[in-house]
């Protein structure tokens, strides 16, 4: 398995939603058999590794929250739940109908959504604790079961539904084909995963279920899955943005077909198979045994008797594990430890000993290996035959999430809740009873965390972070109550009131007041004689300066500002100097504003016949973004006025500017307008 094609796993599998990359733990790998060293006349023997050949007993598909999740393309299994067995050892077996057990391992249930994994970094190797040291080639109809000593058990029958080729793209349409292989269309889903999709469609994966083309809940694309009637399916995605289609069709994480045996009343997916197109089987990490196609036979045990120049080597026959090729012979070698000279003998599959003529006084290392054709097994053990486990390579360290205020088991009362990850990546959150992780990915209910959350409780919040390698953190959960309402009014009035007149509008600035949560602007229009201002209206304002007062008639105005704390209002400020509000001479609009790394574009219209426009931040009088000034161009008939299209591809701001204003050399102003990512 490569780091670029990791599958994320853990959490709950719900209809229409996926499950996530779980937190990686320290490696727990089975020991590999080492070289057997025998010197001058010393006979060493060890017990033969047991080979399981019995069929597993029938068991039911696990019930939520327990589950057995099978990844046949990578010969990888995740055990979820079983939290009433924390600390207990369970046996997992892969049973092939008509053949028997072709793979097994034992693992200890840990606390958390994922009890343990097999053949995945941070998990157990196949053969751990059972001696069946072969990584099984898990195929459709193989039964993967779990059993505890108290008789608790559960099993998943591996499904055959799978994607059969790379996704293809044409314009904004992406197509994925695959086999249904007997799956229930109502319990099947096709999915493409690519973190680049977050900025394009708001999620790191796109999904299709059987039925007509349907818009995605968060927008950005529509999808549908069609049963072609010949045992195959076609998933179609139509994206709003061709760039999203390209990202989906060229995903390093690949295309998946998910199917499940049972969907309970709460839409939990039980007995889940996740087929991952393009993934390779065999050992999922260093130190795990070879795959079934590479194993020439199980190891027996060996012993040596040396009498002068005669060395008799005996071994117990190697029994090929179920699902692997039969043993065709044995290779016996005695290596002179001083010179490196090898004295060897090859036997047929029925032999159990070999007699070698060696040096009477030399010391030798003796090895016996089983053969399948030209393939040799590891040496048979004479002692413990173990070596230190190999540490997995690549990034297998999961990030962690911290909250502000710090997460506790008590219910907090706070106005905001902030989350931070220990690594660069993404944080997702959900609220209430909605799962944040499902099927190895953020669930349909999960939202991308971008800024501290304003608490609207009482609610329970769930957070999980992902790093760039696809590892994900343990879930952090915090129950939060709605903060107590604050009704104390501010005691001081805002100062520094400055107004700027515009076209049927005005911009009003002020100095903030400590403890204020919002402001309101009082509007005063001078009477016909230009004498005493008459109060015209009160308008809400943002939580900080400046505010834009719209829908004014032409004339002279002054303005006041009042600080609010909740609904409690403080004293009104002094009036600003009177300013002129003019009639519209140039009505400017903002049509689109999009930003992404290396590309920032703003388009819109003007009612003027010529001139220039500039894109500003902060306010209508704020600084112009360097390079974001353009010329008005005559609109295409029958439209009137002019248009502008300002695009920056070099020296692009490193972050999304947020809100922008567009000002015209003719006096027109548009904004504020929120810049979108994409």
XYZ file of C-alpha atoms in Angstrom:
678
model
C 0.000 0.000 0.000
C 1.347 3.436 -0.835
C 0.832 6.570 1.162
C -0.970 8.241 -1.713
C -3.743 5.657 -1.908
C -4.661 5.149 1.742
C -8.222 4.239 2.553
C -9.745 6.101 5.470
C -11.678 3.973 7.837
C -13.474 3.979 11.146
C -16.628 5.394 12.674
C -20.152 4.515 11.653
C -21.335 3.535 8.169
C -24.625 5.248 7.366
C -26.732 5.244 4.225
C -25.633 7.851 1.743
C -22.523 8.617 3.793
C -19.011 7.307 4.091
C -16.795 6.369 7.037
C -13.200 8.017 7.870
C -9.398 7.604 8.209
C -8.921 6.373 11.728
C -6.163 7.374 14.089
C -3.063 5.224 13.575
C -1.635 3.431 16.596
C 1.811 2.001 17.261
C 2.618 -1.044 15.064
C 1.640 -4.484 16.344
C 3.212 -6.824 13.820
C 3.779 -10.544 13.873
C 7.372 -11.708 14.059
C 8.996 -13.046 10.913
C 10.919 -16.326 11.002
C 14.683 -15.740 11.269
C 17.650 -17.847 10.133
C 18.281 -21.076 12.059
C 21.897 -21.306 13.225
C 23.303 -24.775 14.007
C 26.997 -25.276 14.822
C 28.983 -28.570 14.858
C 26.806 -31.396 16.113
C 24.128 -29.273 17.895
C 20.590 -30.459 17.158
C 17.882 -27.803 17.511
C 14.150 -28.351 17.025
C 10.948 -26.355 17.446
C 7.215 -27.051 17.309
C 5.447 -26.976 13.976
C 3.272 -23.940 13.353
C -0.384 -24.965 13.520
C -2.426 -24.739 10.344
C -6.180 -24.115 10.689
C -8.244 -26.056 8.173
C -11.661 -26.270 9.836
C -14.572 -24.280 8.497
C -15.787 -21.431 10.716
C -19.115 -21.789 12.473
C -22.013 -19.813 11.072
C -22.455 -16.360 12.615
C -24.693 -13.374 11.980
C -23.826 -9.995 10.491
C -22.800 -7.794 13.468
C -25.320 -5.327 14.850
C -24.520 -1.638 15.264
C -22.264 -0.337 16.774
C -20.212 -3.514 16.059
C -19.107 -4.226 12.494
C -16.644 -6.238 10.374
C -15.501 -4.111 7.389
C -13.641 -5.844 4.529
C -11.311 -4.219 1.951
C -10.726 -7.180 -0.428
C -8.386 -5.362 -2.834
C -5.889 -4.757 -0.021
C -6.658 -7.917 2.032
C -7.403 -5.487 4.876
C -10.042 -5.850 7.637
C -11.270 -3.368 10.240
C -13.116 -4.432 13.375
C -15.402 -1.685 14.670
C -17.107 -1.376 18.035
C -17.155 -4.392 20.405
C -16.556 -1.957 23.257
C -18.071 -4.409 25.749
C -14.978 -6.559 25.037
C -12.257 -3.912 25.573
C -9.009 -5.639 26.580
C -10.176 -9.040 25.355
C -8.494 -11.028 22.584
C -10.611 -11.864 19.524
C -9.871 -14.248 16.660
C -10.523 -13.089 13.093
C -10.665 -15.697 10.308
C -11.114 -15.587 6.529
C -13.039 -18.698 5.473
C -13.371 -19.652 1.815
C -16.399 -21.871 1.111
C -15.272 -25.386 0.118
C -11.654 -24.638 1.081
C -11.562 -23.623 4.743
C -9.668 -20.981 6.687
C -7.200 -19.175 4.398
C -6.144 -16.441 6.857
C -6.406 -15.659 10.540
C -5.110 -13.319 13.236
C -5.751 -12.456 16.858
C -6.124 -8.905 18.132
C -6.904 -7.152 21.402
C -9.945 -4.861 21.424
C -8.992 -1.267 22.167
C -11.205 1.552 23.330
C -12.710 3.631 20.518
C -14.818 3.289 17.380
C -12.157 1.064 15.796
C -11.372 -1.957 17.993
C -8.394 -3.060 15.860
C -7.288 -3.566 12.257
C -5.515 -6.333 10.337
C -2.991 -5.721 7.517
C -2.969 -1.932 7.904
C -0.221 0.284 9.402
C -0.687 0.458 13.158
C -2.641 -2.819 13.208
C -1.915 -6.546 13.297
C -0.418 -8.728 10.572
C -2.263 -11.761 9.292
C -1.003 -14.733 11.307
C -0.576 -12.728 14.525
C -1.185 -15.138 17.390
C -2.392 -17.997 15.155
C 0.722 -19.220 13.293
C -1.044 -19.095 9.920
C 1.641 -16.794 8.518
C 0.183 -15.932 5.140
C -1.647 -12.817 3.955
C -4.855 -14.194 2.410
C -6.048 -13.071 -1.002
C -9.556 -12.029 0.084
C -12.091 -12.542 -2.702
C -15.830 -12.287 -3.242
C -17.862 -14.784 -1.142
C -15.023 -15.238 1.419
C -16.487 -15.004 4.920
C -14.585 -12.814 7.414
C -15.583 -13.598 10.997
C -14.721 -12.477 14.517
C -15.104 -14.637 17.623
C -14.519 -14.143 21.359
C -13.988 -16.800 24.015
C -17.454 -16.151 25.475
C -19.037 -17.168 22.153
C -19.733 -13.659 20.850
C -19.267 -13.646 17.089
C -20.098 -11.830 13.878
C -19.232 -12.115 10.201
C -19.265 -10.308 6.861
C -19.509 -12.121 3.523
C -17.217 -10.335 1.079
C -19.219 -8.774 -1.749
C -18.104 -8.804 -5.388
C -19.356 -5.380 -6.484
C -16.392 -3.373 -7.778
C -15.261 -0.593 -10.111
C -13.642 -2.077 -13.241
C -11.719 0.854 -14.723
C -10.424 4.375 -14.209
C -12.931 7.215 -14.253
C -13.273 9.055 -17.579
C -13.985 12.753 -18.005
C -15.616 14.733 -20.794
C -16.050 18.423 -20.056
C -17.918 18.576 -16.749
C -19.077 14.931 -16.807
C -17.231 12.068 -15.091
C -18.197 8.414 -15.693
C -17.265 5.328 -13.627
C -18.139 1.744 -14.669
C -18.212 -1.427 -12.591
C -19.772 -4.801 -11.831
C -22.771 -5.252 -9.556
C -21.901 -8.940 -8.931
C -25.098 -9.792 -7.108
C -25.131 -6.741 -4.812
C -28.479 -5.280 -3.786
C -28.677 -1.934 -5.680
C -30.494 -0.416 -2.697
C -27.465 -1.260 -0.548
C -24.683 -0.049 -2.804
C -22.815 3.201 -3.462
C -20.019 4.381 -5.770
C -17.593 6.996 -4.517
C -14.549 9.015 -5.670
C -12.202 10.506 -3.070
C -9.839 13.445 -3.605
C -8.975 16.089 -0.930
C -8.666 18.645 -3.775
C -12.470 18.478 -4.103
C -12.917 20.315 -0.780
C -12.260 23.696 -2.397
C -14.323 22.770 -5.471
C -17.498 21.100 -4.132
C -17.172 21.535 -0.361
C -16.312 17.874 0.399
C -13.315 15.604 -0.128
C -15.445 12.946 -1.864
C -18.340 12.659 -4.314
C -20.930 9.872 -4.232
C -23.522 8.212 -6.417
C -26.383 5.877 -5.419
C -28.782 3.976 -7.647
C -31.402 6.278 -9.138
C -31.735 9.292 -11.462
C -29.363 12.259 -11.513
C -29.794 14.075 -8.201
C -28.107 17.306 -6.965
C -25.654 16.788 -4.099
C -26.870 18.109 -0.704
C -24.042 20.667 -0.583
C -24.217 21.518 -4.294
C -21.395 21.531 -6.785
C -22.492 18.458 -8.731
C -25.294 16.015 -9.499
C -24.898 12.240 -9.613
C -26.731 9.036 -10.398
C -26.042 5.289 -10.589
C -27.631 3.115 -13.287
C -28.050 -0.674 -13.388
C -27.200 -1.535 -16.993
C -29.135 -4.810 -16.795
C -26.160 -7.032 -17.698
C -24.579 -7.233 -14.249
C -22.782 -3.908 -14.616
C -23.394 -0.374 -13.366
C -22.493 3.119 -14.558
C -22.027 6.047 -12.155
C -22.318 9.510 -13.713
C -21.280 12.821 -12.111
C -22.049 16.199 -13.683
C -20.101 19.018 -12.004
C -20.841 22.737 -12.028
C -17.123 23.442 -12.509
C -15.008 21.545 -15.110
C -12.042 21.826 -12.698
C -13.950 19.690 -10.194
C -14.578 17.093 -12.903
C -10.845 16.950 -13.682
C -10.004 16.566 -9.971
C -12.518 13.733 -9.569
C -11.367 11.868 -12.677
C -7.698 12.114 -11.662
C -7.993 11.240 -7.975
C -4.932 9.573 -6.455
C -7.205 7.932 -3.873
C -9.106 6.116 -6.603
C -12.650 4.936 -7.194
C -14.599 2.750 -4.762
C -17.644 0.543 -4.807
C -19.302 0.058 -1.418
C -21.954 -2.543 -0.663
C -23.406 -3.865 2.553
C -25.456 -6.845 3.665
C -27.773 -5.176 6.169
C -29.045 -1.627 6.674
C -30.792 -1.251 10.015
C -33.623 1.097 10.928
C -31.130 3.881 11.756
C -29.434 3.533 8.328
C -26.293 1.936 9.789
C -24.460 -0.147 7.167
C -23.553 -3.576 8.520
C -21.472 -6.265 6.824
C -19.705 -3.654 4.693
C -17.365 -4.385 1.756
C -15.307 -1.519 0.271
C -13.735 -2.426 -3.092
C -10.950 -0.013 -4.103
C -10.063 -0.020 -7.786
C -6.320 -0.085 -8.466
C -5.193 -1.142 -4.986
C -2.778 -4.069 -4.668
C -3.195 -6.966 -2.264
C -0.595 -8.703 -0.148
C 1.188 -7.420 2.961
C -0.093 -4.001 3.983
C 3.067 -3.037 5.883
C 6.633 -4.136 6.564
C 7.056 -7.311 8.618
C 3.803 -8.963 7.553
C 3.856 -12.401 5.821
C 3.792 -12.752 2.052
C 0.572 -12.963 0.086
C -1.007 -16.280 -0.784
C 0.341 -16.223 -4.352
C 3.914 -15.818 -3.059
C 3.901 -18.417 -0.274
C 5.345 -21.787 -1.424
C 4.270 -23.604 1.731
C 4.014 -23.268 5.466
C 7.134 -23.761 7.545
C 7.663 -26.972 9.482
C 10.392 -27.373 12.115
C 13.861 -28.857 11.731
C 16.659 -30.514 13.702
C 20.272 -31.502 12.979
C 22.424 -34.447 14.128
C 26.116 -34.244 13.194
C 28.374 -37.298 13.529
C 31.847 -36.538 12.251
C 31.520 -35.711 8.558
C 27.919 -36.922 8.349
C 25.139 -34.425 9.017
C 21.569 -35.695 9.191
C 18.931 -33.002 8.812
C 15.326 -33.896 9.689
C 12.202 -31.811 9.433
C 8.491 -32.031 9.936
C 6.613 -31.738 6.629
C 5.336 -28.295 5.646
C 1.579 -28.140 5.122
C 0.581 -25.480 2.607
C -2.000 -23.088 4.082
C -5.472 -23.138 2.593
C -5.636 -20.921 -0.457
C -1.925 -21.308 -1.311
C -0.076 -23.553 -3.750
C 1.042 -27.041 -2.650
C 4.619 -27.843 -1.572
C 6.593 -29.523 -4.403
C 9.870 -30.203 -2.581
C 12.508 -29.060 -0.071
C 15.905 -27.353 -0.277
C 18.468 -28.229 2.438
C 21.644 -26.108 2.735
C 24.590 -26.229 5.137
C 26.628 -22.989 4.995
C 30.230 -23.096 6.268
C 30.388 -20.177 8.719
C 34.115 -19.678 8.072
C 34.326 -19.891 4.274
C 30.753 -19.367 3.106
C 30.829 -22.590 1.099
C 27.395 -24.185 0.674
C 26.661 -27.925 0.719
C 23.106 -28.416 -0.512
C 20.556 -31.055 -1.389
C 17.097 -30.862 -2.936
C 14.402 -33.443 -2.195
C 10.876 -34.207 -3.366
C 7.726 -33.296 -1.448
C 7.545 -36.683 0.355
C 10.965 -36.416 2.019
C 11.420 -35.669 5.716
C 15.238 -35.855 6.010
C 18.508 -35.381 4.093
C 22.059 -36.637 4.797
C 24.920 -34.266 3.932
C 28.663 -34.948 3.885
C 30.412 -32.025 5.583
C 33.718 -31.075 7.190
C 34.304 -32.982 10.401
C 35.444 -29.929 12.400
C 33.659 -27.042 10.634
C 30.717 -25.089 12.001
C 27.652 -24.699 9.799
C 24.441 -22.749 9.532
C 21.721 -25.135 8.346
C 18.576 -24.063 6.516
C 15.567 -26.059 5.333
C 13.078 -24.361 2.999
C 9.966 -25.647 1.273
C 9.463 -25.122 -2.458
C 6.579 -24.508 -4.762
C 8.048 -24.707 -8.210
C 10.907 -22.204 -8.185
C 9.654 -20.329 -5.109
C 11.401 -20.849 -1.762
C 9.877 -20.342 1.671
C 11.610 -18.644 4.577
C 13.933 -20.981 6.544
C 12.298 -23.427 8.945
C 12.871 -22.386 12.571
C 15.025 -24.317 15.025
C 14.500 -21.990 17.967
C 12.132 -19.092 18.375
C 12.938 -18.151 14.796
C 11.904 -14.538 15.322
C 13.227 -11.158 14.335
C 12.214 -7.693 15.483
C 9.093 -6.334 13.764
C 9.613 -3.842 10.970
C 8.317 -0.357 11.629
C 5.893 0.858 8.940
C 7.281 3.568 6.653
C 5.655 6.859 5.724
C 3.423 9.078 7.816
C 1.269 6.838 10.033
C 0.969 9.322 12.918
C -2.525 10.660 13.435
C -3.144 14.334 14.214
C -5.008 15.472 17.311
C -7.689 18.086 17.929
C -7.742 20.607 20.783
C -10.684 22.859 21.631
C -10.971 26.340 23.106
C -12.444 26.370 25.725
C -10.654 23.097 26.594
C -12.912 20.072 26.096
C -14.264 18.519 29.306
C -16.871 15.953 30.236
C -19.056 18.720 31.689
C -21.464 20.885 29.701
C -19.805 24.206 28.874
C -21.464 27.593 28.555
C -19.623 29.606 25.959
C -20.388 32.000 23.132
C -17.885 30.407 20.727
C -16.123 27.051 20.351
C -12.804 26.931 18.469
C -10.872 23.865 17.214
C -7.198 23.471 16.277
C -5.354 20.514 14.708
C -1.808 19.462 15.633
C -0.977 19.102 11.916
C -1.728 20.953 8.711
C -4.866 19.559 7.114
C -8.614 19.811 7.559
C -10.996 19.742 10.522
C -14.589 18.550 10.149
C -17.365 18.828 12.723
C -20.955 17.732 13.258
C -23.580 18.497 15.880
C -26.181 16.636 17.856
C -26.402 12.921 17.084
C -25.015 13.274 13.538
C -21.795 11.301 13.010
C -18.788 13.353 11.890
C -17.107 10.270 10.334
C -18.701 7.577 8.196
C -17.222 5.053 5.761
C -13.634 6.304 6.140
C -14.538 9.925 5.288
C -16.488 12.904 6.669
C -20.177 12.018 6.782
C -22.890 13.816 4.806
C -23.706 15.750 7.979
C -20.095 16.847 8.575
C -19.093 20.436 7.878
C -15.632 21.801 7.090
C -14.399 23.860 10.051
C -13.068 27.259 8.937
C -13.559 29.605 11.918
C -14.694 29.532 15.583
C -18.322 28.466 15.879
C -20.991 30.683 17.392
C -22.769 28.444 19.898
C -26.504 28.135 19.274
C -26.960 25.341 21.827
C -27.701 23.423 23.724
C -25.831 21.126 21.308
C -23.146 18.447 21.291
C -20.265 19.146 18.910
C -18.003 16.459 17.359
C -14.595 17.274 15.792
C -12.125 15.170 13.750
C -8.973 16.379 11.950
C -7.263 14.890 8.871
C -3.621 15.329 7.898
C -2.210 15.410 4.364
C -1.358 11.671 4.459
C -4.975 10.712 5.206
C -4.497 9.858 8.908
C -7.267 11.156 11.116
C -7.606 11.955 14.785
C -9.739 10.469 17.496
C -13.084 12.204 17.717
C -13.266 15.032 20.266
C -16.782 15.617 21.605
C -18.026 18.544 23.671
C -21.513 19.296 24.976
C -22.202 23.053 25.015
C -25.141 24.944 26.471
C -26.343 28.270 25.149
C -24.536 31.114 26.969
C -26.531 33.118 29.470
C -28.072 36.169 27.823
C -26.273 39.426 28.642
C -28.645 42.335 29.056
C -26.381 45.022 30.545
C -26.369 47.988 28.187
C -23.088 49.709 27.241
C -22.467 52.761 29.365
C -20.660 54.877 26.789
C -21.552 56.127 23.335
C -19.390 55.482 20.275
C -17.041 58.310 19.327
C -15.245 59.427 16.169
C -18.360 59.320 13.976
C -17.332 59.992 10.374
C -19.739 59.771 7.442
C -18.931 59.634 3.715
C -21.693 60.371 1.223
C -22.277 58.223 -1.843
C -24.869 57.554 -4.512
C -28.139 57.144 -2.590
C -26.038 55.709 0.252
C -23.454 56.643 2.859
C -20.624 54.923 4.729
C -20.429 55.520 8.494
C -17.355 54.842 10.680
C -16.880 54.953 14.465
C -14.584 53.884 17.274
C -15.629 50.596 18.970
C -17.164 50.439 22.431
C -15.947 47.832 24.933
C -18.608 45.189 25.573
C -20.702 46.008 22.505
C -22.006 43.053 20.477
C -23.608 45.136 17.693
C -24.465 48.692 16.697
C -27.316 50.639 15.111
C -27.030 53.756 12.968
C -29.388 56.696 13.354
C -30.125 58.568 10.096
C -30.852 62.345 10.199
C -31.911 64.316 7.090
C -31.596 68.089 7.030
C -34.875 69.905 6.450
C -35.687 71.955 3.382
C -33.939 75.025 4.791
C -30.787 73.073 5.624
C -31.349 73.771 9.325
C -32.239 71.200 11.993
C -31.762 67.568 10.969
C -34.873 65.413 11.243
C -34.455 61.763 12.289
C -35.423 59.582 9.343
C -34.712 55.990 10.439
C -32.580 53.637 12.485
C -30.659 50.914 10.684
C -28.812 47.847 12.060
C -25.047 47.823 11.602
C -22.369 45.127 11.693
C -20.442 44.265 14.841
C -17.655 46.597 13.812
C -17.080 49.719 11.730
C -17.827 50.674 8.953
C -21.532 50.391 8.094
C -23.179 51.134 4.738
C -26.517 52.950 4.933
C -28.528 52.270 1.779
C -31.805 53.355 0.146
C -31.365 57.065 0.905
C -32.814 59.881 -1.173
C -30.522 62.565 -2.508
C -29.859 65.309 0.046
C -27.812 66.232 3.146
C -27.568 63.814 6.068
C -25.833 63.341 9.382
C -25.607 60.102 11.337
C -25.311 58.765 14.890
C -24.197 55.373 16.225
C -25.557 53.487 19.279
C -23.751 50.540 20.872
C -25.779 47.396 21.723
C -25.166 44.490 24.070
C -27.712 41.910 23.020
C -30.921 43.883 22.867
C -29.778 46.469 25.446
C -28.859 49.824 23.879
C -26.371 52.345 25.234
C -26.437 56.132 24.776
C -26.607 57.615 21.284
C -23.458 59.246 19.898
C -23.093 62.838 18.746
C -24.151 63.514 15.168
C -21.592 63.361 12.400
C -20.798 66.298 10.173
C -23.455 66.581 7.477
C -22.573 64.982 4.133
C -24.137 65.021 0.675
C -25.931 61.948 -0.658
C -26.145 62.216 -4.432
C -28.329 60.709 -7.113
C -27.044 57.706 -8.995
C -24.566 58.626 -11.745
C -22.948 55.219 -12.059
C -24.665 52.111 -10.745
C -22.004 49.417 -10.239
C -22.732 45.730 -9.579
C -20.540 42.743 -8.663
C -21.528 39.620 -10.611
C -18.892 37.096 -9.500
C -15.806 37.112 -7.275
C -13.711 33.942 -7.026
C -10.288 33.268 -5.509
C -7.955 30.284 -5.482
C -4.219 29.877 -5.305
C -2.737 31.643 -8.329
C -6.067 33.012 -9.649
C -8.327 35.899 -8.463
C -11.168 37.127 -10.691
C -13.960 39.715 -10.235
C -16.654 40.522 -12.841
C -19.631 42.888 -12.940
C -21.431 45.768 -14.680
C -21.674 49.556 -14.634
C -24.295 51.965 -15.921
C -21.569 54.419 -17.038
C -20.381 54.496 -20.644
C -16.641 54.540 -19.836
C -14.170 54.732 -16.987
C -12.315 52.407 -14.646
C -13.191 50.308 -11.602
C -11.030 49.158 -8.657
C -11.412 46.283 -6.197
C -10.936 47.305 -2.557
C -10.836 45.576 0.851
C -12.078 46.780 4.227
C -14.603 49.285 2.903
C -15.563 51.352 -0.118
C -12.683 53.684 0.789
C -10.265 50.903 1.739
C -7.032 50.058 -0.066
C -7.121 48.851 -3.674
C -5.861 45.281 -4.070
C -2.671 45.597 -6.148
C -3.322 44.769 -9.796
C -7.131 44.707 -9.362
C -8.045 47.803 -11.433
C -9.723 47.449 -14.807
C -11.329 49.384 -17.670
C -15.066 49.483 -18.330
C -16.011 47.884 -21.686
C -19.211 48.494 -23.622
C -21.806 45.797 -22.937
C -22.954 43.497 -25.768
C -26.352 44.554 -27.179
C -29.161 44.477 -26.256
C -27.562 45.127 -22.820
C -26.690 48.747 -22.045
C -23.914 50.341 -20.048
C -20.544 48.654 -19.589
C -18.993 45.541 -18.058
C -15.678 44.732 -16.394
C -13.650 41.538 -15.957
C -10.563 41.888 -13.719
C -8.375 38.802 -13.386
C -5.102 38.455 -11.464
C -2.812 35.442 -12.128
C 0.447 36.765 -10.657
C 1.032 38.270 -7.220
C -2.352 36.846 -6.193
C -3.162 37.383 -2.477
C -2.111 34.318 -0.486
C -5.520 34.188 1.208
C -9.097 34.748 0.153
C -9.702 38.510 0.701
C -13.129 37.792 2.213
C -15.379 40.819 1.579
C -14.629 43.275 -1.238
C -15.981 46.560 -2.619
C -15.801 47.785 -6.222
C -15.563 51.552 -6.825
C -15.911 53.348 -10.136
C -14.035 56.409 -11.378
C -17.545 57.775 -12.039
C -18.464 57.616 -8.342
C -20.315 54.280 -8.265
C -19.830 51.825 -5.401
C -20.779 48.130 -5.055
C -20.291 45.958 -2.005
C -19.682 44.460 0.368
C -19.493 41.187 -1.629
C -18.127 37.881 -0.272
C -15.402 36.263 -2.396
C -15.953 32.543 -3.052
C -13.262 29.865 -3.154
C -12.854 28.139 -6.495
